[in-house]
């Protein structure tokens, strides 16, 4: 059974957190210490995590919400082509930036959204979630 893709709050949270861990794990000081992204994430204070999630959320969440609905089978993740993500990002970035700066922002944000999409959990089967009382 295929369900149209509307991201749940839980899915958006996992996607954003996964992207934030990846961004933080890519920092030079974290890479030098050879920490895995989860360990580096745990070292952050709650406030530092909030700051990173807040900064990335403003870039990622509007794009995820604006992506077109796709049918997703239970046990699968939603998948979008780079072109689909890039088109949505371009619409959201607008034309207020210079040509080169806009191109850099679109490319970086597209990669960021794709990183978030990679952290989406597989879609659960809604019928399997029902509790049957016997």
Short mmCIF file of N, CA and C in Angstrom, two decimals:
data_model
loop_
_atom_site.label_atom_id
_atom_site.label_comp_id
_atom_site.label_asym_id
_atom_site.label_seq_id
_atom_site.Cartn_x
_atom_site.Cartn_y
_atom_site.Cartn_z
N UNK A 1 0.84 -1.18 0.00
CA UNK A 1 0.00 0.00 0.00
C UNK A 1 0.88 1.24 0.00
N UNK A 2 0.60 2.18 -0.90
CA UNK A 2 1.36 3.41 -0.99
C UNK A 2 0.58 4.54 -0.36
N UNK A 3 1.26 5.33 0.45
CA UNK A 3 0.64 6.50 1.07
C UNK A 3 1.32 7.75 0.53
N UNK A 4 0.55 8.81 0.25
CA UNK A 4 1.19 10.06 -0.16
C UNK A 4 2.12 10.53 0.96
N UNK A 5 3.23 11.11 0.58
CA UNK A 5 4.23 11.52 1.56
C UNK A 5 3.88 12.87 2.14
N UNK A 6 3.53 12.90 3.36
CA UNK A 6 3.44 14.10 4.17
C UNK A 6 4.31 13.78 5.37
N UNK A 7 5.31 14.58 5.58
CA UNK A 7 6.23 14.29 6.67
C UNK A 7 5.55 14.51 8.02
N UNK A 8 5.77 13.58 8.93
CA UNK A 8 5.26 13.74 10.29
C UNK A 8 6.24 14.60 11.08
N UNK A 9 5.81 15.08 12.22
CA UNK A 9 6.68 15.86 13.08
C UNK A 9 7.90 15.03 13.49
N UNK A 10 7.67 13.76 13.78
CA UNK A 10 8.76 12.87 14.17
C UNK A 10 9.77 12.73 13.04
N UNK A 11 9.29 12.53 11.82
CA UNK A 11 10.19 12.39 10.67
C UNK A 11 10.99 13.66 10.44
N UNK A 12 10.33 14.81 10.53
CA UNK A 12 11.03 16.09 10.35
C UNK A 12 12.09 16.29 11.43
N UNK A 13 11.77 15.90 12.65
CA UNK A 13 12.72 16.03 13.75
C UNK A 13 13.95 15.16 13.51
N UNK A 14 13.73 13.91 13.11
CA UNK A 14 14.86 13.01 12.84
C UNK A 14 15.69 13.51 11.67
N UNK A 15 15.04 14.01 10.63
CA UNK A 15 15.76 14.51 9.46
C UNK A 15 16.62 15.72 9.84
N UNK A 16 16.05 16.65 10.59
CA UNK A 16 16.77 17.85 11.00
C UNK A 16 17.92 17.50 11.94
N UNK A 17 17.66 16.62 12.89
CA UNK A 17 18.71 16.22 13.84
C UNK A 17 19.84 15.50 13.12
N UNK A 18 19.51 14.63 12.18
CA UNK A 18 20.54 13.93 11.41
C UNK A 18 21.40 14.88 10.61
N UNK A 19 20.77 15.87 10.00
CA UNK A 19 21.53 16.87 9.24
C UNK A 19 22.42 17.69 10.17
N UNK A 20 21.89 18.06 11.34
CA UNK A 20 22.67 18.84 12.30
C UNK A 20 23.88 18.05 12.79
N UNK A 21 23.69 16.78 13.06
CA UNK A 21 24.82 15.95 13.48
C UNK A 21 25.88 15.87 12.38
N UNK A 22 25.44 15.76 11.14
CA UNK A 22 26.38 15.70 10.02
C UNK A 22 27.15 17.00 9.86
N UNK A 23 26.43 18.12 9.97
CA UNK A 23 27.08 19.43 9.85
C UNK A 23 28.08 19.62 10.99
N UNK A 24 27.67 19.31 12.21
CA UNK A 24 28.58 19.47 13.34
C UNK A 24 29.78 18.51 13.22
N UNK A 25 29.51 17.28 12.78
CA UNK A 25 30.58 16.30 12.62
C UNK A 25 31.58 16.66 11.54
N UNK A 26 31.20 17.54 10.61
CA UNK A 26 32.09 17.95 9.54
C UNK A 26 33.00 19.11 9.93
N UNK A 27 32.78 19.66 11.13
CA UNK A 27 33.65 20.75 11.58
C UNK A 27 35.07 20.25 11.72
N UNK A 28 36.01 21.14 11.44
CA UNK A 28 37.43 20.77 11.45
C UNK A 28 37.88 20.25 12.82
N UNK A 29 37.47 20.93 13.89
CA UNK A 29 37.91 20.50 15.23
C UNK A 29 37.34 19.12 15.58
N UNK A 30 36.15 18.81 15.12
CA UNK A 30 35.56 17.49 15.39
C UNK A 30 36.27 16.42 14.56
N UNK A 31 36.54 16.73 13.30
CA UNK A 31 37.24 15.77 12.44
C UNK A 31 38.65 15.49 12.96
N UNK A 32 39.34 16.52 13.45
CA UNK A 32 40.70 16.33 13.95
C UNK A 32 40.73 15.37 15.14
N UNK A 33 39.69 15.43 15.96
CA UNK A 33 39.64 14.54 17.13
C UNK A 33 39.10 13.16 16.76
N UNK A 34 38.71 12.98 15.51
CA UNK A 34 38.22 11.71 14.97
C UNK A 34 37.04 11.16 15.76
N UNK A 35 36.13 12.08 16.10
CA UNK A 35 34.91 11.68 16.79
C UNK A 35 33.84 11.32 15.76
N UNK A 36 33.03 10.34 16.09
CA UNK A 36 31.90 10.08 15.20
C UNK A 36 30.85 11.16 15.48
N UNK A 37 29.96 11.42 14.51
CA UNK A 37 29.00 12.52 14.68
C UNK A 37 28.13 12.40 15.93
N UNK A 38 27.76 11.19 16.33
CA UNK A 38 26.92 11.03 17.52
C UNK A 38 27.68 11.42 18.78
N UNK A 39 28.94 11.02 18.88
CA UNK A 39 29.74 11.37 20.06
C UNK A 39 29.98 12.88 20.11
N UNK A 40 30.25 13.48 18.97
CA UNK A 40 30.46 14.93 18.93
C UNK A 40 29.18 15.66 19.31
N UNK A 41 28.05 15.13 18.88
CA UNK A 41 26.75 15.73 19.19
C UNK A 41 26.49 15.68 20.69
N UNK A 42 26.81 14.56 21.31
CA UNK A 42 26.58 14.40 22.75
C UNK A 42 27.45 15.35 23.57
N UNK A 43 28.59 15.76 23.03
CA UNK A 43 29.46 16.70 23.75
C UNK A 43 28.89 18.12 23.79
N UNK A 44 27.99 18.42 22.88
CA UNK A 44 27.40 19.76 22.86
C UNK A 44 26.43 19.93 24.02
N UNK A 45 26.35 21.16 24.51
CA UNK A 45 25.35 21.44 25.54
C UNK A 45 23.98 21.51 24.87
N UNK A 46 22.94 21.46 25.66
CA UNK A 46 21.59 21.54 25.10
C UNK A 46 21.39 22.86 24.35
N UNK A 47 21.95 23.91 24.86
CA UNK A 47 21.82 25.21 24.21
C UNK A 47 22.57 25.23 22.88
N UNK A 48 23.76 24.65 22.84
CA UNK A 48 24.52 24.59 21.58
C UNK A 48 23.77 23.76 20.54
N UNK A 49 23.15 22.67 20.97
CA UNK A 49 22.34 21.86 20.06
C UNK A 49 21.16 22.68 19.54
N UNK A 50 20.50 23.38 20.44
CA UNK A 50 19.37 24.22 20.05
C UNK A 50 19.79 25.25 19.00
N UNK A 51 20.93 25.92 19.24
CA UNK A 51 21.39 26.94 18.30
C UNK A 51 21.62 26.35 16.90
N UNK A 52 22.24 25.19 16.85
CA UNK A 52 22.51 24.54 15.55
C UNK A 52 21.20 24.10 14.89
N UNK A 53 20.31 23.48 15.66
CA UNK A 53 19.03 23.04 15.11
C UNK A 53 18.20 24.23 14.63
N UNK A 54 18.24 25.31 15.38
CA UNK A 54 17.48 26.51 15.00
C UNK A 54 18.01 27.10 13.69
N UNK A 55 19.32 27.19 13.57
CA UNK A 55 19.93 27.76 12.36
C UNK A 55 19.63 26.89 11.13
N UNK A 56 19.74 25.58 11.29
CA UNK A 56 19.51 24.69 10.16
C UNK A 56 18.02 24.52 9.86
N UNK A 57 17.21 24.57 10.89
CA UNK A 57 15.77 24.41 10.70
C UNK A 57 15.19 25.45 9.77
N UNK A 58 15.67 26.67 9.86
CA UNK A 58 15.20 27.73 8.98
C UNK A 58 15.55 27.51 7.52
N UNK A 59 16.56 26.69 7.28
CA UNK A 59 16.98 26.40 5.92
C UNK A 59 16.37 25.11 5.39
N UNK A 60 16.22 24.12 6.26
CA UNK A 60 15.80 22.79 5.82
C UNK A 60 14.29 22.60 5.85
N UNK A 61 13.65 22.95 6.95
CA UNK A 61 12.23 22.64 7.12
C UNK A 61 11.32 23.25 6.06
N UNK A 62 11.51 24.53 5.67
CA UNK A 62 10.63 25.06 4.62
C UNK A 62 10.74 24.28 3.30
N UNK A 63 11.92 23.81 3.00
CA UNK A 63 12.11 23.04 1.76
C UNK A 63 11.44 21.68 1.87
N UNK A 64 11.62 21.00 3.01
CA UNK A 64 10.99 19.69 3.19
C UNK A 64 9.48 19.78 3.10
N UNK A 65 8.91 20.81 3.69
CA UNK A 65 7.46 20.98 3.66
C UNK A 65 6.98 21.31 2.25
N UNK A 66 7.79 22.00 1.46
CA UNK A 66 7.38 22.41 0.11
C UNK A 66 7.62 21.33 -0.96
N UNK A 67 8.32 20.26 -0.60
CA UNK A 67 8.56 19.20 -1.59
C UNK A 67 7.24 18.58 -2.01
N UNK A 68 7.15 18.14 -3.25
CA UNK A 68 5.89 17.55 -3.71
C UNK A 68 5.59 16.23 -3.00
N UNK A 69 4.32 15.91 -2.91
CA UNK A 69 3.92 14.64 -2.33
C UNK A 69 4.36 13.51 -3.25
N UNK A 70 4.90 12.46 -2.67
CA UNK A 70 5.26 11.26 -3.42
C UNK A 70 4.67 10.07 -2.69
N UNK A 71 4.41 9.01 -3.44
CA UNK A 71 3.93 7.78 -2.83
C UNK A 71 5.11 7.01 -2.27
N UNK A 72 4.96 6.56 -1.02
CA UNK A 72 6.03 5.84 -0.35
C UNK A 72 5.46 4.54 0.20
N UNK A 73 6.07 3.43 -0.18
CA UNK A 73 5.65 2.13 0.31
C UNK A 73 6.14 1.95 1.74
N UNK A 74 5.41 1.17 2.52
CA UNK A 74 5.83 0.88 3.89
C UNK A 74 7.22 0.24 3.86
N UNK A 75 8.07 0.68 4.76
CA UNK A 75 9.43 0.16 4.82
C UNK A 75 10.41 0.91 3.93
N UNK A 76 9.92 1.86 3.14
CA UNK A 76 10.77 2.64 2.24
C UNK A 76 10.87 4.08 2.73
N UNK A 77 11.86 4.79 2.21
CA UNK A 77 12.01 6.21 2.51
C UNK A 77 11.53 7.01 1.30
N UNK A 78 11.11 8.21 1.56
CA UNK A 78 10.77 9.11 0.45
C UNK A 78 12.05 9.44 -0.31
N UNK A 79 11.95 9.46 -1.62
CA UNK A 79 13.14 9.83 -2.39
C UNK A 79 12.77 10.92 -3.38
N UNK A 80 13.66 11.85 -3.50
CA UNK A 80 13.50 12.98 -4.40
C UNK A 80 14.79 13.13 -5.19
N UNK A 81 14.66 13.49 -6.45
CA UNK A 81 15.84 13.70 -7.27
C UNK A 81 16.50 15.01 -6.87
N UNK A 82 17.75 15.15 -7.24
CA UNK A 82 18.47 16.39 -6.96
C UNK A 82 17.76 17.56 -7.63
N UNK A 83 17.24 17.34 -8.85
CA UNK A 83 16.53 18.40 -9.56
C UNK A 83 15.28 18.85 -8.81
N UNK A 84 14.52 17.89 -8.27
CA UNK A 84 13.31 18.25 -7.52
C UNK A 84 13.66 19.10 -6.31
N UNK A 85 14.67 18.68 -5.56
CA UNK A 85 15.07 19.43 -4.36
C UNK A 85 15.60 20.79 -4.77
N UNK A 86 16.43 20.83 -5.80
CA UNK A 86 17.03 22.09 -6.23
C UNK A 86 15.97 23.09 -6.69
N UNK A 87 14.94 22.63 -7.39
CA UNK A 87 13.87 23.54 -7.85
C UNK A 87 13.17 24.19 -6.65
N UNK A 88 12.88 23.39 -5.63
CA UNK A 88 12.20 23.93 -4.44
C UNK A 88 13.12 24.92 -3.73
N UNK A 89 14.40 24.57 -3.62
CA UNK A 89 15.35 25.47 -2.96
C UNK A 89 15.45 26.78 -3.73
N UNK A 90 15.53 26.71 -5.05
CA UNK A 90 15.62 27.93 -5.85
C UNK A 90 14.41 28.83 -5.66
N UNK A 91 13.22 28.23 -5.58
CA UNK A 91 12.01 29.02 -5.34
C UNK A 91 12.08 29.73 -4.00
N UNK A 92 12.63 29.07 -3.01
CA UNK A 92 12.66 29.64 -1.66
C UNK A 92 13.77 30.67 -1.47
N UNK A 93 14.88 30.50 -2.19
CA UNK A 93 15.99 31.44 -2.05
C UNK A 93 15.63 32.79 -2.66
N UNK A 94 14.91 32.77 -3.76
CA UNK A 94 14.51 34.02 -4.40
C UNK A 94 15.64 34.64 -5.20
N UNK A 95 15.46 35.89 -5.60
CA UNK A 95 16.42 36.57 -6.47
C UNK A 95 17.14 37.72 -5.78
N UNK A 96 17.06 37.83 -4.48
CA UNK A 96 17.64 38.96 -3.76
C UNK A 96 19.15 38.93 -3.64
N UNK A 97 19.77 37.84 -4.02
CA UNK A 97 21.23 37.71 -3.91
C UNK A 97 21.87 37.91 -5.29
N UNK A 98 23.15 38.18 -5.28
CA UNK A 98 23.88 38.23 -6.55
C UNK A 98 23.91 36.85 -7.19
N UNK A 99 24.23 36.80 -8.47
CA UNK A 99 24.19 35.55 -9.22
C UNK A 99 25.08 34.47 -8.62
N UNK A 100 26.32 34.81 -8.31
CA UNK A 100 27.26 33.81 -7.78
C UNK A 100 26.87 33.39 -6.37
N UNK A 101 26.54 34.35 -5.53
CA UNK A 101 26.16 34.04 -4.14
C UNK A 101 24.89 33.17 -4.13
N UNK A 102 23.94 33.50 -4.99
CA UNK A 102 22.71 32.72 -5.07
C UNK A 102 23.01 31.29 -5.49
N UNK A 103 23.89 31.11 -6.46
CA UNK A 103 24.26 29.77 -6.92
C UNK A 103 24.90 28.96 -5.80
N UNK A 104 25.73 29.60 -5.00
CA UNK A 104 26.39 28.92 -3.88
C UNK A 104 25.36 28.54 -2.81
N UNK A 105 24.46 29.46 -2.50
CA UNK A 105 23.44 29.19 -1.49
C UNK A 105 22.53 28.04 -1.95
N UNK A 106 22.13 28.06 -3.21
CA UNK A 106 21.25 27.00 -3.74
C UNK A 106 21.96 25.65 -3.68
N UNK A 107 23.20 25.60 -4.09
CA UNK A 107 23.95 24.34 -4.08
C UNK A 107 24.12 23.82 -2.65
N UNK A 108 24.53 24.68 -1.75
CA UNK A 108 24.77 24.27 -0.36
C UNK A 108 23.47 23.82 0.31
N UNK A 109 22.39 24.56 0.09
CA UNK A 109 21.12 24.21 0.72
C UNK A 109 20.55 22.93 0.13
N UNK A 110 20.77 22.71 -1.16
CA UNK A 110 20.32 21.47 -1.79
C UNK A 110 21.01 20.27 -1.16
N UNK A 111 22.31 20.37 -0.95
CA UNK A 111 23.06 19.29 -0.31
C UNK A 111 22.59 19.10 1.13
N UNK A 112 22.33 20.18 1.81
CA UNK A 112 21.86 20.12 3.20
C UNK A 112 20.51 19.41 3.28
N UNK A 113 19.60 19.74 2.39
CA UNK A 113 18.28 19.09 2.38
C UNK A 113 18.41 17.62 2.02
N UNK A 114 19.29 17.30 1.08
CA UNK A 114 19.50 15.90 0.72
C UNK A 114 20.08 15.12 1.90
N UNK A 115 20.92 15.75 2.68
CA UNK A 115 21.46 15.12 3.89
C UNK A 115 20.32 14.85 4.88
N UNK A 116 19.44 15.82 5.03
CA UNK A 116 18.28 15.63 5.92
C UNK A 116 17.39 14.50 5.41
N UNK A 117 17.15 14.45 4.12
CA UNK A 117 16.31 13.38 3.55
C UNK A 117 16.93 12.01 3.77
N UNK A 118 18.25 11.94 3.77
CA UNK A 118 18.94 10.67 3.99
C UNK A 118 18.73 10.17 5.42
N UNK A 119 18.38 11.07 6.33
CA UNK A 119 18.17 10.69 7.72
C UNK A 119 16.70 10.42 8.06
N UNK A 120 15.84 10.48 7.06
CA UNK A 120 14.44 10.13 7.31
C UNK A 120 14.34 8.66 7.63
N UNK A 121 13.49 8.31 8.58
CA UNK A 121 13.30 6.88 8.87
C UNK A 121 12.42 6.26 7.78
N UNK A 122 12.49 4.95 7.61
CA UNK A 122 11.59 4.29 6.66
C UNK A 122 10.14 4.52 7.09
N UNK A 123 9.26 4.63 6.12
CA UNK A 123 7.84 4.84 6.38
C UNK A 123 7.26 3.59 7.03
N UNK A 124 6.53 3.77 8.10
CA UNK A 124 5.91 2.66 8.81
C UNK A 124 4.59 2.28 8.14
N UNK A 125 4.23 1.03 8.25
CA UNK A 125 2.95 0.55 7.74
C UNK A 125 1.88 0.96 8.75
N UNK A 126 0.92 1.80 8.34
CA UNK A 126 -0.09 2.25 9.31
C UNK A 126 -0.90 1.11 9.90
N UNK A 127 -1.10 0.03 9.14
CA UNK A 127 -1.87 -1.10 9.66
C UNK A 127 -1.10 -1.84 10.75
N UNK A 128 0.22 -1.82 10.68
CA UNK A 128 1.04 -2.49 11.68
C UNK A 128 1.07 -1.71 12.99
N UNK A 129 0.69 -0.45 12.94
CA UNK A 129 0.70 0.37 14.14
C UNK A 129 -0.52 0.18 15.02
N UNK A 130 -1.54 -0.40 14.46
CA UNK A 130 -2.77 -0.62 15.23
C UNK A 130 -2.55 -1.74 16.25
N UNK A 131 -3.01 -1.46 17.43
CA UNK A 131 -2.91 -2.45 18.50
C UNK A 131 -4.21 -3.24 18.52
N UNK A 132 -4.08 -4.51 18.42
CA UNK A 132 -5.29 -5.34 18.49
C UNK A 132 -5.36 -5.95 19.88
N UNK A 133 -6.52 -5.82 20.46
CA UNK A 133 -6.71 -6.41 21.78
C UNK A 133 -7.45 -7.72 21.60
N UNK A 134 -6.87 -8.76 22.11
CA UNK A 134 -7.48 -10.07 21.95
C UNK A 134 -7.93 -10.61 23.29
#
